[in-house]
Amino acid sequence: MTTVATETKTLERDADGHIKNISDWNEQIANALALEEGIPVLTERHWAVINFMRKEFQEKGDAPSIRRLTKESGVETKELYALFPKGPAKKAAKIAGLPKPKGCI
Amino acid sequence: MKKLLILGAGTAGTMMLNKLHGMLDKNEWQITIVDQCETHYYQPGFLFIPFGIYTKKDVVKPKRDFFPSDVDVIISEIDKIEPEQNRVLLKNNVVLTYDYLIIATGAKINPAQTEGMKDGQWHKSIFDFYTIEGACALGNFFKHWKGGKLVVNITEMPIKCPVAPLEFVFLADWYFTERGIRDNVDIHFVTPLPGAFTKPRASSILGDFLNKKNILLTTEFNIARVDNEKKAIVSWDETEIPFDVLVTIPTNMGDEIIARSGMGDELNFVPTDKGTLRSLNYNNVFVLGDATNLPSSKAGSVAHFQADILTENFMNVIEGREPSEKFDGHANCFIESGFGKGILIDFNYETEPLPGKFPLPGVGPFSLLEETKMNHYGKVMFRWMYWNFLLKGLEMPIESHMSMAGKRM
Ligand SMILES: Cc1cc2nc3c(=O)[nH]c(=O)nc-3n(C[C@H](O)[C@H](O)[C@H](O)COP(=O)(O)OP(=O)(O)OC[C@H]3O[C@@H](n4cnc5c(N)ncnc54)[C@H](O)[C@@H]3O)c2cc1C
């Protein structure tokens, strides 16, 4: 566990705390990032969302919004909030090693 | 003859029409604009109607007052864009073809996206103020309201004029104080954002204003449904917030025409190049105002800056060059804060709202992120500027690109 923790410490982060280089990411780092977000264990359902996000990002160049997640990942909004409390789109993007979804101001 | 077709004659479409009309050769260009509605609404004025400051007549003018006389104006609902065929179908069965298309169909609220929102209490104890109907209904309701729990809730981002909900709670604090019943009204601002606003500096300063004005703030609340029996809003993680009156900013979406045309994202906003304002999918299609999917604010001031950029780029493109101007996401918003005062913020894609001074030639400096009387006059003046300069596409003494002059880091 300590190795993972130190690994995330040395990673370059952006202003929102997301990792800067997507290529730095791996499953271990995802586990460590999840811990930071208060999610102790990543289940199969978490991974379904994370993998969907990474696929979308590769295809479209932007992490999907919560709406696109609900529509296309096969995971209902309610469950998304249970898996990634408070901000599913933001949290899942962070754990998936992606920048914050561009959203809005 | 080359054909330019503009869809939507709201803030952005009308402004763009007037700008390009002045630039394009009348012998070479036929300009057509389409809108479903004959009346132009000054939407920023909707904010003031619930508090009896404006009435309906203060925010409406006929659209035709703002159209040059030699432009083809069609009043009809638009049915569908067929971008591969360069044509647009109208609900009145007319088919229009174009060489260049500008989409400016805006954004509107969609309360039906939230379960329970429209089940019975709509415009009885649940109101919006983003439509003329909602603003007027709420004005009538407030006149006779004796007090209780007032909850103001943003359903999800993005919304038009992201500061309007904050202005609403500031004005509510002022209004109920004036009425002498402030002690009987709990004002509760409930937002899905992590703070009072989106960006850290402004968020913390505006959060302090809420505190000072005794307005309760709940952040990171994502509404799942309205429980009409309990009169509460319920989040996806089952937190309940009870209300006597709910003022909601429902989900904002682009018009259904965008979905029908297969041209939008999941909120019916059109994918647009954030610098050039050209459609990402069609080279002869441009998009501006609230209809875009850009991460800039959806505001009239933003549409104004975009129109300057798009005018340049449009001229470039029709003369065979690449679009040269780049929109920087510039937004400039007066935030009405009650008791005759206001706050000003000025920012773009890269620079968050910062404190300091905002110089404006001929008018004087405004204070940024501070409450002043001068900023309130700025807001009041905006309506006059809107009707007399902005819509007519006339030059205003304010730069399209954001400037750092006066800002404190
Ligand atoms: C309560 C409130 C307060 C605001 N306060 C401010 C403020 O203080 N400052 C500021 O800068 N901005 C403010 N705004 C935002 C501002 O009003 C909008 O950003 C601006 O009007 C956007 O212009 P637009 O042309 O993109 O859209 P709109 O002005 O909404 O115009 C869209 C037009 O398209 C037409 N249309 C759409 N679909 C169809 C169709 N299928 N067929 C035919 N016609 C169609 C509509 O009828 C409409 O006329 C506020 C908005 C609200 C609601």
Short mmCIF file of N, CA, C and O in Angstrom, two decimals, chain B residues 206-250:
data_model
loop_
_atom_site.label_atom_id
_atom_site.label_comp_id
_atom_site.label_asym_id
_atom_site.label_seq_id
_atom_site.Cartn_x
_atom_site.Cartn_y
_atom_site.Cartn_z
N LEU B 206 -18.21 35.52 -2.89
CA LEU B 206 -19.67 35.53 -2.96
C LEU B 206 -20.29 34.72 -1.82
O LEU B 206 -21.36 35.06 -1.30
N GLY B 207 -19.58 33.67 -1.40
CA GLY B 207 -20.02 32.87 -0.25
C GLY B 207 -20.09 33.72 1.01
O GLY B 207 -21.02 33.62 1.81
N ASP B 208 -19.09 34.62 1.16
CA ASP B 208 -19.09 35.53 2.31
C ASP B 208 -20.30 36.47 2.28
O ASP B 208 -20.87 36.79 3.32
N PHE B 209 -20.66 36.92 1.07
CA PHE B 209 -21.85 37.79 0.96
C PHE B 209 -23.10 37.04 1.43
O PHE B 209 -23.93 37.59 2.13
N LEU B 210 -23.20 35.78 1.05
CA LEU B 210 -24.37 34.99 1.47
C LEU B 210 -24.43 34.95 3.00
O LEU B 210 -25.49 35.16 3.60
N ASN B 211 -23.28 34.68 3.57
CA ASN B 211 -23.17 34.60 5.01
C ASN B 211 -23.63 35.89 5.70
O ASN B 211 -24.46 35.89 6.60
N LYS B 212 -23.06 37.00 5.20
CA LYS B 212 -23.37 38.32 5.76
C LYS B 212 -24.86 38.63 5.68
O LYS B 212 -25.42 39.29 6.53
N LYS B 213 -25.48 38.17 4.60
CA LYS B 213 -26.88 38.47 4.38
C LYS B 213 -27.80 37.42 5.00
O LYS B 213 -28.99 37.39 4.73
N ASN B 214 -27.17 36.52 5.78
CA ASN B 214 -27.96 35.51 6.49
C ASN B 214 -28.74 34.60 5.54
O ASN B 214 -29.91 34.29 5.74
N ILE B 215 -28.05 34.20 4.46
CA ILE B 215 -28.64 33.26 3.50
C ILE B 215 -27.91 31.93 3.66
O ILE B 215 -26.68 31.87 3.60
N LEU B 216 -28.68 30.88 3.88
CA LEU B 216 -28.10 29.56 4.12
C LEU B 216 -27.62 28.97 2.79
O LEU B 216 -28.31 29.07 1.77
N LEU B 217 -26.43 28.35 2.80
CA LEU B 217 -25.87 27.77 1.57
C LEU B 217 -25.69 26.26 1.73
O LEU B 217 -25.08 25.80 2.69
N THR B 218 -26.27 25.49 0.81
CA THR B 218 -25.97 24.05 0.75
C THR B 218 -25.32 23.77 -0.60
O THR B 218 -25.88 24.13 -1.64
N THR B 219 -24.13 23.17 -0.57
CA THR B 219 -23.41 22.89 -1.82
C THR B 219 -23.47 21.40 -2.15
O THR B 219 -23.91 20.59 -1.34
N GLU B 220 -23.05 21.06 -3.35
CA GLU B 220 -22.97 19.68 -3.84
C GLU B 220 -24.28 18.92 -3.64
O GLU B 220 -24.27 17.74 -3.30
N PHE B 221 -25.38 19.62 -3.86
CA PHE B 221 -26.70 18.98 -3.78
C PHE B 221 -27.19 18.74 -5.20
O PHE B 221 -27.43 19.68 -5.95
N ASN B 222 -27.30 17.47 -5.56
CA ASN B 222 -27.77 17.12 -6.91
C ASN B 222 -29.19 16.60 -6.84
O ASN B 222 -29.42 15.46 -6.42
N ILE B 223 -30.13 17.42 -7.28
CA ILE B 223 -31.54 17.05 -7.11
C ILE B 223 -31.90 15.86 -7.99
O ILE B 223 -31.54 15.80 -9.16
N ALA B 224 -32.61 14.90 -7.37
CA ALA B 224 -33.11 13.74 -8.12
C ALA B 224 -34.59 13.93 -8.41
O ALA B 224 -35.07 13.59 -9.48
N ARG B 225 -35.34 14.46 -7.41
CA ARG B 225 -36.79 14.60 -7.60
C ARG B 225 -37.38 15.60 -6.62
O ARG B 225 -36.74 15.99 -5.63
N VAL B 226 -38.62 15.99 -6.92
CA VAL B 226 -39.37 16.81 -5.99
C VAL B 226 -40.41 15.91 -5.33
O VAL B 226 -41.15 15.20 -6.02
N ASP B 227 -40.43 15.89 -4.01
CA ASP B 227 -41.46 15.16 -3.30
C ASP B 227 -42.59 16.14 -3.01
O ASP B 227 -42.48 16.98 -2.12
N ASN B 228 -43.68 16.04 -3.80
CA ASN B 228 -44.75 17.03 -3.69
C ASN B 228 -45.56 16.89 -2.41
O ASN B 228 -46.09 17.87 -1.91
N GLU B 229 -45.62 15.67 -1.87
CA GLU B 229 -46.39 15.47 -0.64
C GLU B 229 -45.68 16.09 0.56
O GLU B 229 -46.27 16.82 1.34
N LYS B 230 -44.39 15.79 0.65
CA LYS B 230 -43.61 16.33 1.76
C LYS B 230 -43.20 17.77 1.50
O LYS B 230 -42.66 18.43 2.39
N LYS B 231 -43.37 18.24 0.29
CA LYS B 231 -42.84 19.53 -0.15
C LYS B 231 -41.35 19.63 0.18
O LYS B 231 -40.91 20.40 1.04
N ALA B 232 -40.60 18.77 -0.49
CA ALA B 232 -39.15 18.76 -0.28
C ALA B 232 -38.47 18.43 -1.60
O ALA B 232 -39.05 17.76 -2.46
N ILE B 233 -37.24 18.94 -1.76
CA ILE B 233 -36.42 18.45 -2.86
C ILE B 233 -35.53 17.36 -2.30
O ILE B 233 -35.08 17.43 -1.15
N VAL B 234 -35.32 16.32 -3.11
CA VAL B 234 -34.59 15.15 -2.65
C VAL B 234 -33.41 14.92 -3.59
O VAL B 234 -33.58 14.94 -4.80
N SER B 235 -32.23 14.71 -3.01
CA SER B 235 -31.03 14.52 -3.84
C SER B 235 -30.88 13.05 -4.21
O SER B 235 -31.58 12.19 -3.67
N TRP B 236 -29.95 12.75 -5.11
CA TRP B 236 -29.71 11.37 -5.53
C TRP B 236 -29.26 10.51 -4.36
O TRP B 236 -29.45 9.30 -4.37
N ASP B 237 -28.60 11.14 -3.36
CA ASP B 237 -28.22 10.34 -2.20
C ASP B 237 -29.22 10.49 -1.04
O ASP B 237 -28.87 10.31 0.13
N GLU B 238 -30.49 10.86 -1.42
CA GLU B 238 -31.62 10.84 -0.48
C GLU B 238 -31.55 11.86 0.64
O GLU B 238 -32.13 11.66 1.71
N THR B 239 -30.83 12.96 0.44
CA THR B 239 -30.93 14.07 1.39
C THR B 239 -32.18 14.86 1.02
O THR B 239 -32.44 15.09 -0.16
N GLU B 240 -32.94 15.27 2.04
CA GLU B 240 -34.17 16.03 1.76
C GLU B 240 -34.03 17.46 2.25
O GLU B 240 -33.52 17.69 3.35
N ILE B 241 -34.48 18.41 1.44
CA ILE B 241 -34.53 19.80 1.89
C ILE B 241 -35.97 20.29 1.73
O ILE B 241 -36.48 20.37 0.61
N PRO B 242 -36.64 20.57 2.86
CA PRO B 242 -38.04 20.98 2.79
C PRO B 242 -38.18 22.44 2.35
O PRO B 242 -37.29 23.26 2.58
N PHE B 243 -39.29 22.74 1.67
CA PHE B 243 -39.55 24.12 1.26
C PHE B 243 -41.02 24.47 1.43
O PHE B 243 -41.87 23.56 1.44
N ASP B 244 -41.31 25.76 1.60
CA ASP B 244 -42.67 26.25 1.42
C ASP B 244 -42.83 26.78 0.01
O ASP B 244 -43.85 26.59 -0.63
N VAL B 245 -41.78 27.46 -0.44
CA VAL B 245 -41.73 27.90 -1.84
C VAL B 245 -40.41 27.45 -2.43
O VAL B 245 -39.35 27.68 -1.85
N LEU B 246 -40.49 26.79 -3.58
CA LEU B 246 -39.29 26.40 -4.28
C LEU B 246 -39.13 27.27 -5.52
O LEU B 246 -40.05 27.35 -6.34
N VAL B 247 -38.00 27.96 -5.61
CA VAL B 247 -37.69 28.66 -6.85
C VAL B 247 -36.58 27.86 -7.50
O VAL B 247 -35.47 27.75 -6.98
N THR B 248 -36.92 27.23 -8.62
CA THR B 248 -35.99 26.31 -9.25
C THR B 248 -35.39 26.91 -10.51
O THR B 248 -36.07 27.67 -11.21
N ILE B 249 -34.13 26.60 -10.76
CA ILE B 249 -33.55 26.85 -12.07
C ILE B 249 -33.45 25.46 -12.69
O ILE B 249 -32.52 24.70 -12.39
N PRO B 250 -34.46 25.09 -13.49
CA PRO B 250 -34.48 23.73 -14.03
C PRO B 250 -33.33 23.52 -15.01
O PRO B 250 -32.64 24.46 -15.39
#
